[in-house]
Coordinates of C-alpha atoms in Angstrom, one line a residue:
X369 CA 5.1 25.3 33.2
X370 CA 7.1 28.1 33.0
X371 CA 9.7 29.7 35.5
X372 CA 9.3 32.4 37.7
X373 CA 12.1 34.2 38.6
X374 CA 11.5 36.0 42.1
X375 CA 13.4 38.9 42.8
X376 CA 13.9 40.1 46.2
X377 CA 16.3 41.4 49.1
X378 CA 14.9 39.4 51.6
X379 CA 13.9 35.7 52.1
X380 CA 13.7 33.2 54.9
X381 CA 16.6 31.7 56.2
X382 CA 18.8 34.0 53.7
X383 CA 21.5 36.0 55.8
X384 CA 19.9 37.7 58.4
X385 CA 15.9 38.1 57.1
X386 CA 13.5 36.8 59.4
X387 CA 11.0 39.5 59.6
X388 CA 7.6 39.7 58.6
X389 CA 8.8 40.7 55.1
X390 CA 10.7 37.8 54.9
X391 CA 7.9 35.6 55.7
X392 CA 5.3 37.5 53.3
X393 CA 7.8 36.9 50.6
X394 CA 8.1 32.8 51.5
X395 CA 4.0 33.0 51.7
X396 CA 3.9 34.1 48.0
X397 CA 6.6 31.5 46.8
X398 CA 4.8 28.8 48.2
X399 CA 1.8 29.9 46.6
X400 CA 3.0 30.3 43.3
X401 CA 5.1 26.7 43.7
X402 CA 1.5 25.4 44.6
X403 CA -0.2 26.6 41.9
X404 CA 2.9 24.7 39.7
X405 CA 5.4 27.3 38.7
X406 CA 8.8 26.6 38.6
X407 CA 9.7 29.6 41.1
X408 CA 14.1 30.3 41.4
X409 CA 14.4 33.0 44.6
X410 CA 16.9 35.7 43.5
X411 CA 19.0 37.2 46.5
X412 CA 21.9 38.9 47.1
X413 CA 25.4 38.0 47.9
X414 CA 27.2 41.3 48.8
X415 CA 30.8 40.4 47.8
X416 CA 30.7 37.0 47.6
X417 CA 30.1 34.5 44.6
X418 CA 27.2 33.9 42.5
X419 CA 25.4 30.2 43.0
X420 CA 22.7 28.0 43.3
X421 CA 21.2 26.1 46.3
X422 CA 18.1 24.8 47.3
X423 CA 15.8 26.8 44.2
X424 CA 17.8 29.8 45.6
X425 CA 20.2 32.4 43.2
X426 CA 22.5 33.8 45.7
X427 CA 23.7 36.6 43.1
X428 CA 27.3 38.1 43.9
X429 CA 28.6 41.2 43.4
X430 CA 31.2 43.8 45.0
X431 CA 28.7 46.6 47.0
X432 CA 31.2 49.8 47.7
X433 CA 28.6 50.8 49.6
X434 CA 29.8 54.5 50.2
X435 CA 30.4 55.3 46.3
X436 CA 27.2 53.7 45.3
X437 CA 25.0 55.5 47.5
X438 CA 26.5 58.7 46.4
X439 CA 25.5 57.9 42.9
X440 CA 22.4 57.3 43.8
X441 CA 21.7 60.3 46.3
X442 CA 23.0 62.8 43.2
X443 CA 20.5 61.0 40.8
X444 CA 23.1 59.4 38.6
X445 CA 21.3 55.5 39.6
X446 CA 18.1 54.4 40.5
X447 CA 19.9 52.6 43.6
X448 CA 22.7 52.2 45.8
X449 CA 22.2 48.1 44.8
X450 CA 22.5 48.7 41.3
X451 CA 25.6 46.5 40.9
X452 CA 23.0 43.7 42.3
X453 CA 21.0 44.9 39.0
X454 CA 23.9 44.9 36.9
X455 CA 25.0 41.2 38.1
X456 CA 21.5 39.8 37.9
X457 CA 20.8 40.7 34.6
X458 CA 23.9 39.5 33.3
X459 CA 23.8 36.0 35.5
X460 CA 19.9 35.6 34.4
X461 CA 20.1 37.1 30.5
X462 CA 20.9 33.7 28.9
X463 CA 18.4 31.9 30.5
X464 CA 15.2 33.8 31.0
X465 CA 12.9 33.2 28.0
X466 CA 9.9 34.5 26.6
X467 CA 7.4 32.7 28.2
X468 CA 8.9 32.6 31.6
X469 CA 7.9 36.1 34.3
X470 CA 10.1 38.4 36.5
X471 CA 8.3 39.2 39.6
X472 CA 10.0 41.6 41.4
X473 CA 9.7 42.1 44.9
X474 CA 10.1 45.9 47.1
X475 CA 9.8 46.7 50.4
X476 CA 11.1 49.9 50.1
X477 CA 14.1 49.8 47.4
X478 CA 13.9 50.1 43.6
X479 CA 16.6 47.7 42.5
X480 CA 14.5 44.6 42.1
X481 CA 12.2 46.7 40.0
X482 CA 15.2 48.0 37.6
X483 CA 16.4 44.6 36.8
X484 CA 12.9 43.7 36.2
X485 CA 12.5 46.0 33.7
X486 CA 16.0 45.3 32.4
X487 CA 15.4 41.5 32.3
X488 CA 12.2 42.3 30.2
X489 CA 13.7 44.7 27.9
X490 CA 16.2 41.7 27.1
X491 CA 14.2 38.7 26.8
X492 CA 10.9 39.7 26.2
X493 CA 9.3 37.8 29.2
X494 CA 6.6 39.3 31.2
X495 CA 7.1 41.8 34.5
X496 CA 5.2 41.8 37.5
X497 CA 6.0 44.0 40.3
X498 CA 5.4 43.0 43.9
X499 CA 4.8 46.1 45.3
X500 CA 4.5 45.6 49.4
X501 CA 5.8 49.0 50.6
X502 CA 6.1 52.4 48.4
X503 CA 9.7 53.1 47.1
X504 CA 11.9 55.2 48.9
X505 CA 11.9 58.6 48.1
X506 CA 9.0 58.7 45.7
X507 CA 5.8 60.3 46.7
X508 CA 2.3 58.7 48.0
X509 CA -0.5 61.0 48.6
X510 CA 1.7 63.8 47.7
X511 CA 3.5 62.6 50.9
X512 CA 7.4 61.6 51.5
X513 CA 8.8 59.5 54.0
X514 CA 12.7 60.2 53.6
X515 CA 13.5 63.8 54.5
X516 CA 16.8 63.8 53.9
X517 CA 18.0 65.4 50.4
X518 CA 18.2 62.6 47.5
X519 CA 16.7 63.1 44.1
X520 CA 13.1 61.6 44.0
X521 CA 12.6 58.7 41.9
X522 CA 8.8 59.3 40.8
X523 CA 10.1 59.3 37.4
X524 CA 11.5 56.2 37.5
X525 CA 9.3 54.4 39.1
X526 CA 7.0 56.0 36.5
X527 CA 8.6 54.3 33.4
X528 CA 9.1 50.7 35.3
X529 CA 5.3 51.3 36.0
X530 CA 4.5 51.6 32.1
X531 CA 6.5 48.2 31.6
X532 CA 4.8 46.2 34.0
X533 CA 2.7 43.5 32.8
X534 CA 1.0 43.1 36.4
X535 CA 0.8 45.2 39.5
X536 CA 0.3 43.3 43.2
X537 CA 0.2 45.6 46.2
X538 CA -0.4 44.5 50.0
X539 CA -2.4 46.8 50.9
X540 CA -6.0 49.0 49.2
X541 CA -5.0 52.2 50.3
X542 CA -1.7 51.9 48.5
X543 CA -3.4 50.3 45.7
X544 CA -6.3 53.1 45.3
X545 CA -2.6 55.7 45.6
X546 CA -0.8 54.2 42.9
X547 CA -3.9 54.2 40.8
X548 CA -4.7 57.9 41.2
X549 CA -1.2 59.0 40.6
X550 CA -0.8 56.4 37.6
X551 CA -4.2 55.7 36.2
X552 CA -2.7 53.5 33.2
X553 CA -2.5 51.0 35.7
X554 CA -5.8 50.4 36.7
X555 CA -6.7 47.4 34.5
X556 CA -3.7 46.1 35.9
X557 CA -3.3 46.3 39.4
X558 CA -4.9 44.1 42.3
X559 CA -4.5 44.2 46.4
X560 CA -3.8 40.8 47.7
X561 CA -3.0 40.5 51.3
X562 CA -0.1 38.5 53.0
X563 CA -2.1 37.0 55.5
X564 CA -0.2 34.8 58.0
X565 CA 1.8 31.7 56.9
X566 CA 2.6 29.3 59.9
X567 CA -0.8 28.1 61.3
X568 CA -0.7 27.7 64.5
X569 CA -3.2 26.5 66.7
X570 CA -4.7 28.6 69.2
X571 CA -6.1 26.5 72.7
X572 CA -8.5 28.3 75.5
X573 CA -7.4 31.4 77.2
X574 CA -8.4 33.1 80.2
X575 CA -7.6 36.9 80.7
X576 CA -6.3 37.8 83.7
X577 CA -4.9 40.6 85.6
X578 CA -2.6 42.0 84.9
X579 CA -2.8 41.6 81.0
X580 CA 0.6 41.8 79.1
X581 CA 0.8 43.8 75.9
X582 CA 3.8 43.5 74.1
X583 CA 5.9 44.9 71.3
X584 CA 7.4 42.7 68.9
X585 CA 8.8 44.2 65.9
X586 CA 11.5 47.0 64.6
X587 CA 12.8 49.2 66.7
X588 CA 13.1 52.8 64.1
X589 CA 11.2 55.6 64.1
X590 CA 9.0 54.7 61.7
X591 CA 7.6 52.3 64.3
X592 CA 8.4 54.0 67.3
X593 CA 8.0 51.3 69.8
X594 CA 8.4 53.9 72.8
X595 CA 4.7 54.5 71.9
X596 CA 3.6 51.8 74.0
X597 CA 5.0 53.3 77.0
X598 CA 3.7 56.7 76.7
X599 CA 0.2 55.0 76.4
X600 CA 0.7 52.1 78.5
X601 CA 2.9 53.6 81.4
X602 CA 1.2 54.0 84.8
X603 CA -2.0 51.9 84.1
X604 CA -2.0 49.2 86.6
X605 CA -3.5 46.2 85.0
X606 CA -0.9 46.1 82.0
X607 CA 2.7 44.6 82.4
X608 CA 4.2 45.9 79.1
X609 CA 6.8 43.7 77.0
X610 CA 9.6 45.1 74.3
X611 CA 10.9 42.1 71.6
X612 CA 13.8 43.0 69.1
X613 CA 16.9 44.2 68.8
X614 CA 16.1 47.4 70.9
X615 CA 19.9 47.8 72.2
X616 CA 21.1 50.7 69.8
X617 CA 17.1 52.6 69.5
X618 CA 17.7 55.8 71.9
X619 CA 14.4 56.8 72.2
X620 CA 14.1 53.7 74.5
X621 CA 16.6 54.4 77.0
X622 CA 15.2 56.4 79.3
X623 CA 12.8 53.5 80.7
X624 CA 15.0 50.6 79.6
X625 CA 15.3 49.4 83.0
X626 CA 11.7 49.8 84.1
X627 CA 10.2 47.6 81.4
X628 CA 10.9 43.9 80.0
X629 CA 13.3 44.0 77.3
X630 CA 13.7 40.4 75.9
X631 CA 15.7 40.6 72.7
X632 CA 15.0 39.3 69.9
X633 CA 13.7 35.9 69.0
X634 CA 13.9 33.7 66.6
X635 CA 10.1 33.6 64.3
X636 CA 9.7 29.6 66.0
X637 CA 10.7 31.0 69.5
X638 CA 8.8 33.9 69.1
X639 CA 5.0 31.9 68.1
X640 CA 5.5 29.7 71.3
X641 CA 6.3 32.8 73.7
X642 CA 3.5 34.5 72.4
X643 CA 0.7 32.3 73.0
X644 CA 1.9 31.6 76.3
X645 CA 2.7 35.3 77.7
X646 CA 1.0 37.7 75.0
X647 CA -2.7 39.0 75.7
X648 CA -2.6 41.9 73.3
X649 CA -0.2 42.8 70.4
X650 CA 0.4 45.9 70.1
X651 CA 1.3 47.2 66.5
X652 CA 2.6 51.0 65.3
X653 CA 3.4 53.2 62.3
X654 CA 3.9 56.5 62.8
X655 CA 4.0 58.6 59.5
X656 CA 1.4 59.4 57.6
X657 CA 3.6 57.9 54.4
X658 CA 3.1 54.6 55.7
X659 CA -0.4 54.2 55.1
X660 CA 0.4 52.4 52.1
X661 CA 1.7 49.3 54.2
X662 CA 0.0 47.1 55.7
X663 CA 2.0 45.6 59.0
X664 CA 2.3 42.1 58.4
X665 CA 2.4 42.0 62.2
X666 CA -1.5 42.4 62.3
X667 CA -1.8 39.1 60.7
X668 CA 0.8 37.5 62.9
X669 CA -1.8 37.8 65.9
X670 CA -4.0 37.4 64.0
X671 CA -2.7 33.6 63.8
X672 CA -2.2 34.1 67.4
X673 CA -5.8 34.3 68.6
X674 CA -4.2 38.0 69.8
X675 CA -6.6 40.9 70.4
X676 CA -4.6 44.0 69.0
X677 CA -3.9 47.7 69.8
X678 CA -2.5 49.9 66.8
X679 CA -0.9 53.0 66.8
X680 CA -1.3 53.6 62.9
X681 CA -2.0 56.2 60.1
X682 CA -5.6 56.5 58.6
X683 CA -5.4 53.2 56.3
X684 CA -7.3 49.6 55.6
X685 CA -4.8 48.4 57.9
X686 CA -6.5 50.6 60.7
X687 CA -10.1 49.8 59.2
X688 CA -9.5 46.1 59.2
X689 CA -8.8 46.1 62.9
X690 CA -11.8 48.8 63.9
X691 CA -14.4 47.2 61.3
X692 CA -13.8 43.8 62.1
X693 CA -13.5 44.8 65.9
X694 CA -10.7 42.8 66.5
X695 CA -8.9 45.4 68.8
X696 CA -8.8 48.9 68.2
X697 CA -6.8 51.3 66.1
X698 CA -6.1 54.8 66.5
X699 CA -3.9 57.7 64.5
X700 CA -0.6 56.9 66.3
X701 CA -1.0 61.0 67.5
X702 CA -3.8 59.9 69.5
X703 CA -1.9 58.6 72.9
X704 CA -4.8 60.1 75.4
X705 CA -7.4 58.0 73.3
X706 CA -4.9 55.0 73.4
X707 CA -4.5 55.4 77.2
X708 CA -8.4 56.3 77.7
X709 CA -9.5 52.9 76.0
X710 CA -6.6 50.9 77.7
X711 CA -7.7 52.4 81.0
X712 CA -11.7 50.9 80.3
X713 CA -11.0 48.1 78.4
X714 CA -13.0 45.2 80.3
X715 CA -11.8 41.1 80.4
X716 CA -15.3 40.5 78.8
X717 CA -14.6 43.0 75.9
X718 CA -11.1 41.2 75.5
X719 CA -12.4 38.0 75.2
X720 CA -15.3 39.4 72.4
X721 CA -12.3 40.4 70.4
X722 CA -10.2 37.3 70.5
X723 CA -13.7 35.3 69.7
X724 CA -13.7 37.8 66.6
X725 CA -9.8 37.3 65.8
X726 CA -10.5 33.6 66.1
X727 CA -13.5 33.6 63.6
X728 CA -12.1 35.6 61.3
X729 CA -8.6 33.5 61.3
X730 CA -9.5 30.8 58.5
X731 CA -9.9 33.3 56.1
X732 CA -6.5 34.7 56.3
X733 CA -4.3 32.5 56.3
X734 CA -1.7 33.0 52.9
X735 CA -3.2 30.6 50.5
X736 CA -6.6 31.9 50.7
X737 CA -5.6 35.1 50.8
X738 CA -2.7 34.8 48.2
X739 CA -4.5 32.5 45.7
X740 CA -5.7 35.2 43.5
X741 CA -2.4 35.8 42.5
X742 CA -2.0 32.9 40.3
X743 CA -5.5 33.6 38.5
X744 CA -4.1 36.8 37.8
X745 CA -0.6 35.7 36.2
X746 CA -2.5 32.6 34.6
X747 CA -4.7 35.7 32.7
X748 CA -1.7 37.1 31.3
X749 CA -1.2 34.0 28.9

């Protein structure tokens, strides 16, 4: 069986990832080791050696952060981490072969992708891009996310896009984006979801006032956590909760002390404190550029037996929760609709949703919703 070589930033237990893009990324390796590929994680090591442990590259290299990301904001590289590309193709050039696949993961950055392409150029093997969250600065809908001024990438992405023997995104309305704006792609590209990768098992619950809906996640304003308490704030029969590393986010600070703060915990920690204290999840993006994602977070409770509340762009990810009436979702502008439905949500229509969460559970969890993905790279034979 041949080798996949999985390119990524993040991975479980590597530095300091242990997010839900972390996790997603450990769902599709143990897929693909299930389906019987030889899969070698490739991370980095920012000024530190180049190794192997445990199936995991650890690829060094020396970062010079500042100088780097100058290059890249004046358009001369792709990305800040191109020294990562650099080291990875010439660490991996020797032993990649023609039959074996780079699979490049992105949530966000475009180095993963460029050694992709590089690696393929070299050895002939076959591409697929990973494609979880659009790239930063390049366009979606016409849209941008990163205001700031930095030469788009559109063209790049466009000619990694041409090389790319398979496309996966996370998400339809991404998927249907990247189609319109490339329409080579179409016979090419396919939408799996992450689903949730930790079954856990979900016993009775009873609502009761007052109901605690919590936060758990990033705190950036492309989440915008403080959300929550503009919709949540004043309505008696909620007791709100904040998890993360929320200490350095300003928008927060003015009701830091009258609200639970608990920090962050670790993703173990986190699943047991859930079930015991969590009634609702509440879930946010708040740009209209991040439509193209799909939290991960949504499948978390999911897994969870968690009713949800989402603050979100028009997306699937707001049409899975409203179709399958497992919460409800609203344009993340809509904080007197938020508050309204908060304000007459009933214990009897709680518990309808977390009968609906439950039901739908089985079918989400990552290797049923993951296992096209092997089909898919099997195909390219």
């Amino acid at each position: 069986m041949p080798t996949i070589y999985f390119i990524t930033r993040s991975f479980t237990n590597v530095g300091t990832s242990s997010g839900g893009g972390a996790l997603a990324r450990q769902a599709q390796v143990d897929v693909l080791k299930a389906c019987g590929y030889n899969v070698k994680v490739v991370v980095p090591n920012p000024n530190g050696p180049s190794y192997e442990e445990n199936g995991i590259i650890f690829i060094g290299f020396k970062r010079h952060k500042k100088f780097w990301s100058g290059l890249e904001k004046i358009g001369i590289i792709g990305d800040a981490f191109y020294p990562w590309v650099l080291a990875i193709h010439n660490y991996l050039k020797t032993s990649v072969t023609k039959s074996d696949y780079i699979m490049s993961v992105t949530g966000g950055t475009i180095d993963t992708f460029l050694v992709g392409k590089k690696l393929k150029e070299t050895t002939g093997c076959k591409l697929i891009l990973s494609y979880h969250d659009p790239i930063n600065y390049t366009t979606f809908n016409g849209l941008v996310v990163n205001k700031q001024y930095i030469f788009r990438k559109d063209h790049i992405e466009k000619k990694i896009m041409l090389s790319a023997d398979l496309i996966f995104t996370s998400s339809n309305t991404f998927k249907d984006a990247l189609t319109l704006k490339y329409p080579f792609i179409s016979n090419r590209i396919h939408n799996f979801y992450f689903g949730y990768n930790d079954l856990q098992k979900t016993d009775a619950k009873t609502f009761q006032y007052p109901l605690n809906i919590a936060y758990a996640g990033s705190f950036n304003v492309h989440q915008s956590p403080e959300i929550l308490h503009k919709v949540a704030f004043g309505i008696s029969n909620y007791h709100m909760l904040f998890l993360g590393y929320y200490e350095h986010y300003e928008p927060i600070k003015p009701f830091l002390n009258d609200k639970e703060f608990l920090g962050a915990l670790d993703h173990k920690d986190f699943l047991k404190f859930a079930k015991e204290k969590i009634d609702i999840g509440f879930v946010s993006l708040t740009n209209n550029y991040l439509a193209a994602c799909f939290p991960s977070k949504i499948f978390e409770y999911i897994n969870l037996g968690l009713p949800i509340l989402g603050a979100l762009p028009k997306s699937d990810a707001m049409d899975f929760i409203n179709q399958n009436n497992i919460g409800k979702a609203f344009h993340f502008t809509e904080v007197a609709a938020m508050r309204k439905y908060l304000s007459e949500l009933t214990i009897e229509e709680l518990t309808v949703q977390r009968e609906n969460v439950l039901r739908l559970k089985e079918q989400l969890y990552f290797k049923e919703t993951l296992g096209g993905m092997c089909k898919q790279i099997k195909n390219l034979n």
